mmCIF file of C-alpha atoms in Angstrom:
data_model
loop_
_atom_site.group_PDB
_atom_site.id
_atom_site.type_symbol
_atom_site.label_atom_id
_atom_site.label_comp_id
_atom_site.label_asym_id
_atom_site.label_seq_id
_atom_site.Cartn_x
_atom_site.Cartn_y
_atom_site.Cartn_z
ATOM 1 C CA UNK A 1 140.382 118.544 88.061
ATOM 2 C CA UNK A 2 138.612 121.914 87.857
ATOM 3 C CA UNK A 3 135.978 120.704 90.300
ATOM 4 C CA UNK A 4 138.720 119.599 92.715
ATOM 5 C CA UNK A 5 140.463 122.971 92.526
ATOM 6 C CA UNK A 6 137.222 124.861 93.140
ATOM 7 C CA UNK A 7 136.318 122.755 96.159
ATOM 8 C CA UNK A 8 139.813 123.094 97.657
ATOM 9 C CA UNK A 9 140.243 126.847 97.140
ATOM 10 C CA UNK A 10 139.952 128.708 100.501
ATOM 11 C CA UNK A 11 139.103 131.963 98.712
ATOM 12 C CA UNK A 12 136.307 130.416 96.676
ATOM 13 C CA UNK A 13 135.013 128.595 99.750
ATOM 14 C CA UNK A 14 134.864 131.906 101.646
ATOM 15 C CA UNK A 15 133.125 133.686 98.759
ATOM 16 C CA UNK A 16 130.608 130.873 98.444
ATOM 17 C CA UNK A 17 129.761 130.981 102.173
ATOM 18 C CA UNK A 18 129.319 134.761 102.066
ATOM 19 C CA UNK A 19 127.113 134.541 98.980
ATOM 20 C CA UNK A 20 124.968 131.896 100.602
ATOM 21 C CA UNK A 21 124.531 134.015 103.713
ATOM 22 C CA UNK A 22 123.479 136.989 101.587
ATOM 23 C CA UNK A 23 120.679 135.036 99.898
ATOM 24 C CA UNK A 24 119.598 133.505 103.167
ATOM 25 C CA UNK A 25 120.756 129.894 102.824
ATOM 26 C CA UNK A 26 121.831 128.219 106.047
ATOM 27 C CA UNK A 27 124.970 126.148 105.425
ATOM 28 C CA UNK A 28 125.576 124.326 108.695
ATOM 29 C CA UNK A 29 124.241 120.988 109.858
ATOM 30 C CA UNK A 30 122.561 122.540 112.873
ATOM 31 C CA UNK A 31 120.473 124.701 110.536
ATOM 32 C CA UNK A 32 118.783 121.715 108.859
ATOM 33 C CA UNK A 33 115.282 122.176 107.491
ATOM 34 C CA UNK A 34 113.814 120.099 110.339
ATOM 35 C CA UNK A 35 114.164 119.542 114.071
ATOM 36 C CA UNK A 36 114.214 115.941 115.255
ATOM 37 C CA UNK A 37 112.203 115.279 118.411
ATOM 38 C CA UNK A 38 112.517 111.767 119.807
ATOM 39 C CA UNK A 39 109.466 109.582 120.271
ATOM 40 C CA UNK A 40 108.715 108.331 123.801
ATOM 41 C CA UNK A 41 110.398 104.977 124.564
ATOM 42 C CA UNK A 42 108.262 101.897 123.879
ATOM 43 C CA UNK A 43 108.676 100.193 127.247
ATOM 44 C CA UNK A 44 106.195 97.480 126.266
ATOM 45 C CA UNK A 45 108.955 95.960 124.117
ATOM 46 C CA UNK A 46 111.336 95.561 127.029
ATOM 47 C CA UNK A 47 114.707 97.056 127.910
ATOM 48 C CA UNK A 48 115.860 100.021 125.820
ATOM 49 C CA UNK A 49 119.183 101.529 124.842
ATOM 50 C CA UNK A 50 120.055 104.880 123.284
ATOM 51 C CA UNK A 51 120.715 104.368 119.571
ATOM 52 C CA UNK A 52 120.857 106.547 116.522
ATOM 53 C CA UNK A 53 118.999 105.449 113.407
ATOM 54 C CA UNK A 54 121.791 103.511 111.724
ATOM 55 C CA UNK A 55 122.501 101.651 114.969
ATOM 56 C CA UNK A 56 118.847 100.672 115.268
ATOM 57 C CA UNK A 57 119.019 99.198 111.753
ATOM 58 C CA UNK A 58 122.214 97.323 112.652
ATOM 59 C CA UNK A 59 120.404 95.921 115.688
ATOM 60 C CA UNK A 60 117.510 94.703 113.530
ATOM 61 C CA UNK A 61 119.858 92.921 111.113
ATOM 62 C CA UNK A 62 121.916 91.499 113.989
ATOM 63 C CA UNK A 63 118.775 89.975 115.524
ATOM 64 C CA UNK A 64 117.719 88.534 112.178
ATOM 65 C CA UNK A 65 121.110 86.955 111.484
ATOM 66 C CA UNK A 66 121.206 85.558 115.032
ATOM 67 C CA UNK A 67 117.728 84.036 114.933
ATOM 68 C CA UNK A 68 117.538 82.920 111.304
ATOM 69 C CA UNK A 69 120.389 80.709 110.006
ATOM 70 C CA UNK A 70 119.243 81.306 106.401
ATOM 71 C CA UNK A 71 119.533 85.099 106.660
ATOM 72 C CA UNK A 72 121.976 86.907 104.351
ATOM 73 C CA UNK A 73 123.031 90.566 104.219
ATOM 74 C CA UNK A 74 124.916 91.826 101.174
ATOM 75 C CA UNK A 75 125.575 94.841 98.969
ATOM 76 C CA UNK A 76 128.328 97.218 97.986
ATOM 77 C CA UNK A 77 130.849 97.609 100.847
ATOM 78 C CA UNK A 78 128.586 96.097 103.528
ATOM 79 C CA UNK A 79 131.315 93.717 104.773
ATOM 80 C CA UNK A 80 133.275 96.579 106.335
ATOM 81 C CA UNK A 81 130.128 98.314 107.581
ATOM 82 C CA UNK A 82 128.830 100.163 104.542
ATOM 83 C CA UNK A 83 129.282 103.831 103.672
ATOM 84 C CA UNK A 84 126.753 104.776 106.371
ATOM 85 C CA UNK A 85 128.028 102.161 108.875
ATOM 86 C CA UNK A 86 124.697 100.323 109.049
ATOM 87 C CA UNK A 87 126.340 96.871 108.930
ATOM 88 C CA UNK A 88 129.315 97.490 111.202
ATOM 89 C CA UNK A 89 130.477 94.315 112.962
ATOM 90 C CA UNK A 90 128.038 91.957 111.274
ATOM 91 C CA UNK A 91 130.590 90.287 108.986
ATOM 92 C CA UNK A 92 132.976 89.753 111.912
ATOM 93 C CA UNK A 93 130.208 88.232 114.013
ATOM 94 C CA UNK A 94 128.438 86.073 111.437
ATOM 95 C CA UNK A 95 131.114 85.439 108.827
ATOM 96 C CA UNK A 96 131.782 86.468 105.277
ATOM 97 C CA UNK A 97 129.518 83.755 103.900
ATOM 98 C CA UNK A 98 126.482 85.526 105.405
ATOM 99 C CA UNK A 99 127.474 89.211 105.301
ATOM 100 C CA UNK A 100 129.449 90.025 102.186
ATOM 101 C CA UNK A 101 130.332 92.554 99.509
ATOM 102 C CA UNK A 102 128.989 92.393 95.983
ATOM 103 C CA UNK A 103 130.244 93.837 92.696
ATOM 104 C CA UNK A 104 129.170 97.389 91.860
ATOM 105 C CA UNK A 105 126.153 96.172 89.941
ATOM 106 C CA UNK A 106 122.684 96.936 91.318
ATOM 107 C CA UNK A 107 120.942 94.693 88.805
ATOM 108 C CA UNK A 108 123.215 91.864 89.890
ATOM 109 C CA UNK A 109 122.605 92.561 93.582
ATOM 110 C CA UNK A 110 118.825 92.374 93.193
ATOM 111 C CA UNK A 111 118.970 89.470 90.731
ATOM 112 C CA UNK A 112 121.041 87.460 93.203
ATOM 113 C CA UNK A 113 118.725 88.515 96.040
ATOM 114 C CA UNK A 114 115.667 87.258 94.148
ATOM 115 C CA UNK A 115 117.360 83.933 93.524
ATOM 116 C CA UNK A 116 118.432 83.536 97.143
ATOM 117 C CA UNK A 117 114.981 84.455 98.452
ATOM 118 C CA UNK A 118 113.233 82.112 96.022
ATOM 119 C CA UNK A 119 115.513 79.321 97.279
ATOM 120 C CA UNK A 120 114.327 79.938 100.845
ATOM 121 C CA UNK A 121 116.915 82.341 102.285
ATOM 122 C CA UNK A 122 115.883 85.408 104.258
ATOM 123 C CA UNK A 123 117.566 88.007 102.074
ATOM 124 C CA UNK A 124 118.493 91.597 102.968
ATOM 125 C CA UNK A 125 120.048 93.413 100.024
ATOM 126 C CA UNK A 126 121.476 96.911 100.339
ATOM 127 C CA UNK A 127 121.505 99.418 97.492
ATOM 128 C CA UNK A 128 124.138 101.926 98.563
ATOM 129 C CA UNK A 129 122.020 104.944 97.548
ATOM 130 C CA UNK A 130 118.381 104.889 96.473
ATOM 131 C CA UNK A 131 119.463 106.970 93.457
ATOM 132 C CA UNK A 132 121.237 103.857 92.133
ATOM 133 C CA UNK A 133 118.301 101.505 92.463
ATOM 134 C CA UNK A 134 117.147 102.263 88.912
ATOM 135 C CA UNK A 135 119.524 99.834 87.138
ATOM 136 C CA UNK A 136 117.726 97.155 89.197
ATOM 137 C CA UNK A 137 114.266 98.495 88.343
ATOM 138 C CA UNK A 138 113.518 95.696 85.873
ATOM 139 C CA UNK A 139 114.554 93.012 88.367
ATOM 140 C CA UNK A 140 112.400 94.528 91.121
ATOM 141 C CA UNK A 141 109.336 95.384 89.030
ATOM 142 C CA UNK A 142 109.239 92.537 86.519
ATOM 143 C CA UNK A 143 110.748 89.733 88.587
ATOM 144 C CA UNK A 144 110.472 90.221 92.368
ATOM 145 C CA UNK A 145 107.041 91.830 92.382
ATOM 146 C CA UNK A 146 105.489 89.371 89.908
ATOM 147 C CA UNK A 147 107.250 86.097 90.693
ATOM 148 C CA UNK A 148 104.479 84.611 92.836
ATOM 149 C CA UNK A 149 101.697 85.835 90.552
ATOM 150 C CA UNK A 150 103.167 84.625 87.273
ATOM 151 C CA UNK A 151 103.853 81.128 88.663
ATOM 152 C CA UNK A 152 100.423 80.761 90.232
ATOM 153 C CA UNK A 153 102.001 80.528 93.672
ATOM 154 C CA UNK A 154 104.453 77.781 92.686
ATOM 155 C CA UNK A 155 107.462 80.099 93.207
ATOM 156 C CA UNK A 156 107.895 83.273 95.235
ATOM 157 C CA UNK A 157 110.562 85.529 96.721
ATOM 158 C CA UNK A 158 108.671 86.917 99.692
ATOM 159 C CA UNK A 159 111.728 86.722 101.958
ATOM 160 C CA UNK A 160 113.334 89.632 100.126
ATOM 161 C CA UNK A 161 113.988 93.046 101.676
ATOM 162 C CA UNK A 162 115.837 95.763 99.746
ATOM 163 C CA UNK A 163 117.278 98.567 101.884
ATOM 164 C CA UNK A 164 118.192 101.897 100.294
ATOM 165 C CA UNK A 165 119.296 105.238 101.836
ATOM 166 C CA UNK A 166 117.224 108.029 100.328
ATOM 167 C CA UNK A 167 116.251 111.713 100.422
ATOM 168 C CA UNK A 168 118.047 114.963 101.167
ATOM 169 C CA UNK A 169 121.175 115.035 103.276
ATOM 170 C CA UNK A 170 122.323 118.646 102.890
ATOM 171 C CA UNK A 171 125.018 118.111 100.271
ATOM 172 C CA UNK A 172 123.954 115.168 98.124
ATOM 173 C CA UNK A 173 122.927 117.044 94.961
ATOM 174 C CA UNK A 174 121.193 115.335 92.069
ATOM 175 C CA UNK A 175 122.686 111.826 92.380
ATOM 176 C CA UNK A 176 122.524 111.327 96.154
ATOM 177 C CA UNK A 177 119.260 112.959 97.246
ATOM 178 C CA UNK A 178 116.421 111.331 95.347
ATOM 179 C CA UNK A 179 113.315 109.869 96.955
ATOM 180 C CA UNK A 180 111.914 107.228 94.549
ATOM 181 C CA UNK A 181 109.019 105.829 96.585
ATOM 182 C CA UNK A 182 106.370 106.770 93.999
ATOM 183 C CA UNK A 183 108.145 104.699 91.333
ATOM 184 C CA UNK A 184 107.662 101.535 93.386
ATOM 185 C CA UNK A 185 104.261 102.467 94.841
ATOM 186 C CA UNK A 186 102.934 101.917 91.293
ATOM 187 C CA UNK A 187 103.920 98.221 91.404
ATOM 188 C CA UNK A 188 101.513 95.558 92.731
ATOM 189 C CA UNK A 189 103.340 92.869 94.655
ATOM 190 C CA UNK A 190 105.719 95.146 96.558
ATOM 191 C CA UNK A 191 105.548 96.821 99.932
ATOM 192 C CA UNK A 192 107.227 100.219 100.282
ATOM 193 C CA UNK A 193 108.200 101.596 103.693
ATOM 194 C CA UNK A 194 109.951 104.753 104.978
ATOM 195 C CA UNK A 195 110.520 105.317 108.726
ATOM 196 C CA UNK A 196 110.723 108.645 110.537
ATOM 197 C CA UNK A 197 112.679 107.586 113.641
ATOM 198 C CA UNK A 198 115.018 105.054 115.232
ATOM 199 C CA UNK A 199 112.338 103.052 117.052
ATOM 200 C CA UNK A 200 110.197 102.976 113.957
ATOM 201 C CA UNK A 201 113.143 102.039 111.731
ATOM 202 C CA UNK A 202 113.985 98.947 113.763
ATOM 203 C CA UNK A 203 110.388 97.809 114.217
ATOM 204 C CA UNK A 204 109.453 98.352 110.579
ATOM 205 C CA UNK A 205 112.643 96.785 109.188
ATOM 206 C CA UNK A 206 112.059 93.642 111.253
ATOM 207 C CA UNK A 207 108.444 93.625 110.046
ATOM 208 C CA UNK A 208 109.630 93.880 106.418
ATOM 209 C CA UNK A 209 112.144 91.074 106.887
ATOM 210 C CA UNK A 210 109.432 88.821 108.319
ATOM 211 C CA UNK A 211 106.747 89.824 105.817
ATOM 212 C CA UNK A 212 105.920 87.253 103.095
ATOM 213 C CA UNK A 213 106.202 89.878 100.338
ATOM 214 C CA UNK A 214 109.170 91.645 98.745
ATOM 215 C CA UNK A 215 109.721 94.954 100.552
ATOM 216 C CA UNK A 216 111.486 98.180 99.587
ATOM 217 C CA UNK A 217 112.784 99.802 102.776
ATOM 218 C CA UNK A 218 113.806 103.433 102.198
ATOM 219 C CA UNK A 219 115.975 105.033 104.890
ATOM 220 C CA UNK A 220 116.189 108.875 105.116
ATOM 221 C CA UNK A 221 119.959 109.202 105.276
ATOM 222 C CA UNK A 222 119.928 112.586 107.030
ATOM 223 C CA UNK A 223 118.418 110.812 110.053
ATOM 224 C CA UNK A 224 121.178 108.189 110.369
ATOM 225 C CA UNK A 225 123.062 110.304 112.912
ATOM 226 C CA UNK A 226 120.765 113.248 113.611
ATOM 227 C CA UNK A 227 118.044 111.006 115.075
ATOM 228 C CA UNK A 228 118.600 109.375 118.457
ATOM 229 C CA UNK A 229 116.097 107.557 120.679
ATOM 230 C CA UNK A 230 115.723 104.968 123.412
ATOM 231 C CA UNK A 231 115.239 101.873 121.237
ATOM 232 C CA UNK A 232 114.187 98.433 122.533
ATOM 233 C CA UNK A 233 117.239 96.175 122.342
ATOM 234 C CA UNK A 234 115.235 92.998 121.717
ATOM 235 C CA UNK A 235 113.147 91.857 118.787
ATOM 236 C CA UNK A 236 109.901 93.704 118.083
ATOM 237 C CA UNK A 237 107.873 94.609 115.024
ATOM 238 C CA UNK A 238 105.574 97.464 114.097
ATOM 239 C CA UNK A 239 102.603 96.892 111.770
ATOM 240 C CA UNK A 240 103.009 97.479 108.051
ATOM 241 C CA UNK A 241 100.218 99.275 106.218
ATOM 242 C CA UNK A 242 99.125 101.191 109.301
ATOM 243 C CA UNK A 243 99.448 104.964 109.594
ATOM 244 C CA UNK A 244 100.070 106.621 112.960
ATOM 245 C CA UNK A 245 98.307 109.720 114.263
ATOM 246 C CA UNK A 246 101.094 111.594 116.029
ATOM 247 C CA UNK A 247 99.210 114.781 116.937
ATOM 248 C CA UNK A 248 95.436 115.010 117.095
ATOM 249 C CA UNK A 249 93.711 118.110 115.729
ATOM 250 C CA UNK A 250 90.416 119.422 114.427
ATOM 251 C CA UNK A 251 91.128 121.978 111.655
ATOM 252 C CA UNK A 252 93.750 120.606 109.235
ATOM 253 C CA UNK A 253 95.131 117.132 108.466
ATOM 254 C CA UNK A 254 98.865 117.027 107.700
ATOM 255 C CA UNK A 255 100.127 113.803 106.064
ATOM 256 C CA UNK A 256 103.702 112.774 105.298
ATOM 257 C CA UNK A 257 106.383 110.170 105.952
ATOM 258 C CA UNK A 258 110.104 109.928 106.661
ATOM 259 C CA UNK A 259 111.989 113.124 107.483
ATOM 260 C CA UNK A 260 109.064 115.274 106.381
ATOM 261 C CA UNK A 261 107.108 114.199 109.469
ATOM 262 C CA UNK A 262 109.447 116.298 111.615
ATOM 263 C CA UNK A 263 108.778 119.307 109.399
ATOM 264 C CA UNK A 264 105.013 118.770 109.714
ATOM 265 C CA UNK A 265 105.176 118.452 113.495
ATOM 266 C CA UNK A 266 106.888 121.838 113.722
ATOM 267 C CA UNK A 267 104.410 123.314 111.240
ATOM 268 C CA UNK A 268 101.528 122.053 113.367
ATOM 269 C CA UNK A 269 102.960 123.898 116.361
ATOM 270 C CA UNK A 270 103.493 127.072 114.309
ATOM 271 C CA UNK A 271 99.941 126.948 112.944
ATOM 272 C CA UNK A 272 98.547 126.603 116.428
ATOM 273 C CA UNK A 273 100.551 129.531 117.786
ATOM 274 C CA UNK A 274 100.223 131.935 114.839
ATOM 275 C CA UNK A 275 96.902 130.979 113.261
ATOM 276 C CA UNK A 276 94.983 129.286 116.063
ATOM 277 C CA UNK A 277 94.653 126.263 113.754
ATOM 278 C CA UNK A 278 94.501 122.799 115.297
ATOM 279 C CA UNK A 279 96.489 120.405 113.078
ATOM 280 C CA UNK A 280 96.358 116.613 113.040
ATOM 281 C CA UNK A 281 99.676 115.046 111.969
ATOM 282 C CA UNK A 282 99.659 111.582 110.387
ATOM 283 C CA UNK A 283 102.721 109.502 109.516
ATOM 284 C CA UNK A 284 101.948 107.024 106.728
ATOM 285 C CA UNK A 285 105.147 105.002 107.386
ATOM 286 C CA UNK A 286 104.012 102.418 104.823
ATOM 287 C CA UNK A 287 103.541 103.940 101.383
ATOM 288 C CA UNK A 288 102.376 100.720 99.729
ATOM 289 C CA UNK A 289 99.873 99.647 100.889
ATOM 290 C CA UNK A 290 98.975 102.990 102.441
ATOM 291 C CA UNK A 291 96.403 103.430 105.201
ATOM 292 C CA UNK A 292 93.643 105.377 103.435
ATOM 293 C CA UNK A 293 91.133 104.659 106.210
ATOM 294 C CA UNK A 294 93.091 106.584 108.850
ATOM 295 C CA UNK A 295 93.698 109.532 106.519
ATOM 296 C CA UNK A 296 90.089 109.738 105.308
ATOM 297 C CA UNK A 297 88.732 109.477 108.836
ATOM 298 C CA UNK A 298 90.903 112.439 109.814
ATOM 299 C CA UNK A 299 89.861 114.552 106.809
ATOM 300 C CA UNK A 300 86.192 113.841 107.508
ATOM 301 C CA UNK A 301 86.817 115.514 110.866
ATOM 302 C CA UNK A 302 89.056 118.418 109.795
ATOM 303 C CA UNK A 303 87.773 119.181 106.283
ATOM 304 C CA UNK A 304 91.278 120.165 105.137
ATOM 305 C CA UNK A 305 94.271 118.162 103.902
ATOM 306 C CA UNK A 306 97.906 118.997 103.269
ATOM 307 C CA UNK A 307 100.203 116.243 101.958
ATOM 308 C CA UNK A 308 103.952 116.824 101.902
ATOM 309 C CA UNK A 309 106.985 114.864 100.723
ATOM 310 C CA UNK A 310 110.471 115.590 99.382
ATOM 311 C CA UNK A 311 109.977 113.881 96.012
ATOM 312 C CA UNK A 312 108.867 115.974 93.011
ATOM 313 C CA UNK A 313 105.263 117.123 92.792
ATOM 314 C CA UNK A 314 104.184 115.635 89.470
ATOM 315 C CA UNK A 315 103.159 111.967 89.846
ATOM 316 C CA UNK A 316 104.452 112.043 93.427
ATOM 317 C CA UNK A 317 102.630 109.894 95.986
ATOM 318 C CA UNK A 318 100.860 112.976 97.353
ATOM 319 C CA UNK A 319 98.764 112.906 94.189
ATOM 320 C CA UNK A 320 97.477 109.402 94.991
ATOM 321 C CA UNK A 321 96.541 110.463 98.511
ATOM 322 C CA UNK A 322 94.830 113.633 97.273
ATOM 323 C CA UNK A 323 92.872 111.713 94.617
ATOM 324 C CA UNK A 324 91.608 109.135 97.102
ATOM 325 C CA UNK A 325 90.635 111.740 99.694
ATOM 326 C CA UNK A 326 88.894 113.880 97.069
ATOM 327 C CA UNK A 327 86.757 110.892 96.089
ATOM 328 C CA UNK A 328 86.025 109.585 99.573
ATOM 329 C CA UNK A 329 85.708 112.899 101.449
ATOM 330 C CA UNK A 330 84.436 115.299 98.791
ATOM 331 C CA UNK A 331 81.442 116.499 100.811
ATOM 332 C CA UNK A 332 83.634 117.053 103.884
ATOM 333 C CA UNK A 333 86.255 119.244 102.202
ATOM 334 C CA UNK A 334 86.292 122.942 103.121
ATOM 335 C CA UNK A 335 88.966 123.898 100.572
ATOM 336 C CA UNK A 336 91.186 122.407 97.848
ATOM 337 C CA UNK A 337 93.747 119.831 98.943
ATOM 338 C CA UNK A 338 97.295 121.180 99.157
ATOM 339 C CA UNK A 339 100.407 119.291 98.013
ATOM 340 C CA UNK A 340 103.714 120.738 99.249
ATOM 341 C CA UNK A 341 106.504 118.740 97.651
ATOM 342 C CA UNK A 342 109.837 118.987 95.893
ATOM 343 C CA UNK A 343 109.887 120.781 92.568
ATOM 344 C CA UNK A 344 109.854 119.153 89.131
ATOM 345 C CA UNK A 345 113.585 119.614 88.643
ATOM 346 C CA UNK A 346 116.661 117.492 89.283
ATOM 347 C CA UNK A 347 117.613 117.766 92.952
ATOM 348 C CA UNK A 348 119.882 120.840 93.268
ATOM 349 C CA UNK A 349 123.092 121.217 95.222
ATOM 350 C CA UNK A 350 123.636 124.748 96.599
ATOM 351 C CA UNK A 351 119.954 125.560 96.038
ATOM 352 C CA UNK A 352 118.728 122.615 98.110
ATOM 353 C CA UNK A 353 117.119 124.898 100.748
ATOM 354 C CA UNK A 354 114.911 126.426 98.046
ATOM 355 C CA UNK A 355 113.898 122.988 96.808
ATOM 356 C CA UNK A 356 112.894 121.512 100.143
ATOM 357 C CA UNK A 357 109.217 121.547 101.227
ATOM 358 C CA UNK A 358 110.186 123.286 104.436
ATOM 359 C CA UNK A 359 108.036 124.554 107.289
ATOM 360 C CA UNK A 360 107.495 127.953 105.654
ATOM 361 C CA UNK A 361 106.080 126.530 102.443
ATOM 362 C CA UNK A 362 103.829 124.238 104.486
ATOM 363 C CA UNK A 363 102.800 127.067 106.790
ATOM 364 C CA UNK A 364 101.811 129.238 103.821
ATOM 365 C CA UNK A 365 99.662 126.389 102.536
ATOM 366 C CA UNK A 366 97.867 126.133 105.871
ATOM 367 C CA UNK A 367 97.172 129.868 105.770
ATOM 368 C CA UNK A 368 95.673 129.490 102.296
ATOM 369 C CA UNK A 369 93.434 126.673 103.471
ATOM 370 C CA UNK A 370 92.282 128.459 106.588
ATOM 371 C CA UNK A 371 91.490 131.621 104.606
ATOM 372 C CA UNK A 372 89.783 129.902 101.701
#
């Protein structure tokens, strides 16, 4: 009740906005910590249509349900479209026996998904927020990831894809902003994917659905409506396990995935203008298995590496990348590897702008590397 009164009080709202302005926090959507720049249309995949990110995901699931009579889509509230509207219209089109709601039980959702996939169904399970995937951690780690291995190939659930909205959204606080990719990147038998854009989201989701391994597909929720591109309307896939060099450079390698790619692209431009540093930007896209060859080849050229993600620093996936590059490219390195990540705290609410690995934190790291 107290929380309701505080949020509804006009006076307190006004005071809060003024306080935030004083300490320099931007409170409007247009002042997000990144700027989305659309990728060029992929005309090689045929006719395109303007879609935002959640519409591109809907298109991928629509195509799957249309082409594969065994395909199922289910999760909390997906029958009416889901809280982010990613499944709008699918239940009406394909019926409640193929697109349906589940109880509010993540362990049950994933347990059912494993059973359906092991019986031969193409299974797309939605966890409403990635923050709530942890009750299903045992099912994913000890069942889905190991099912084929423990049975010697007799049983498997490779037709399983688990979708989960993740990462910062501007007002999600500690229970609706987490980015748990590193937890699952530690698990052999899974593939872990996070797209940066609408085209990539559709192509990678279709690739996950068709891949013969269980896949965790993490969707940066802040991009659902802020990202918009010309997306191919037909079926197409993008390769899993392959990083993409978005900007070529010669002085510093910048590596990330998901929303953070848009931060790094802006940082690369800033570094070029203010420091005369030529930055190469690489989007991992697939976190497990990650494309170490592309990253190491870049660092051999530039001699410097910055890795950035929203998840906390300690035991974050940036550490795995840094460790591999340090081993493979030690003689090429001109300075210590930089990791610009979230802090080792629960994700904050009003202090989210301080937590985020924004362009200024990344830019400072580039200055340190160039001056080392």
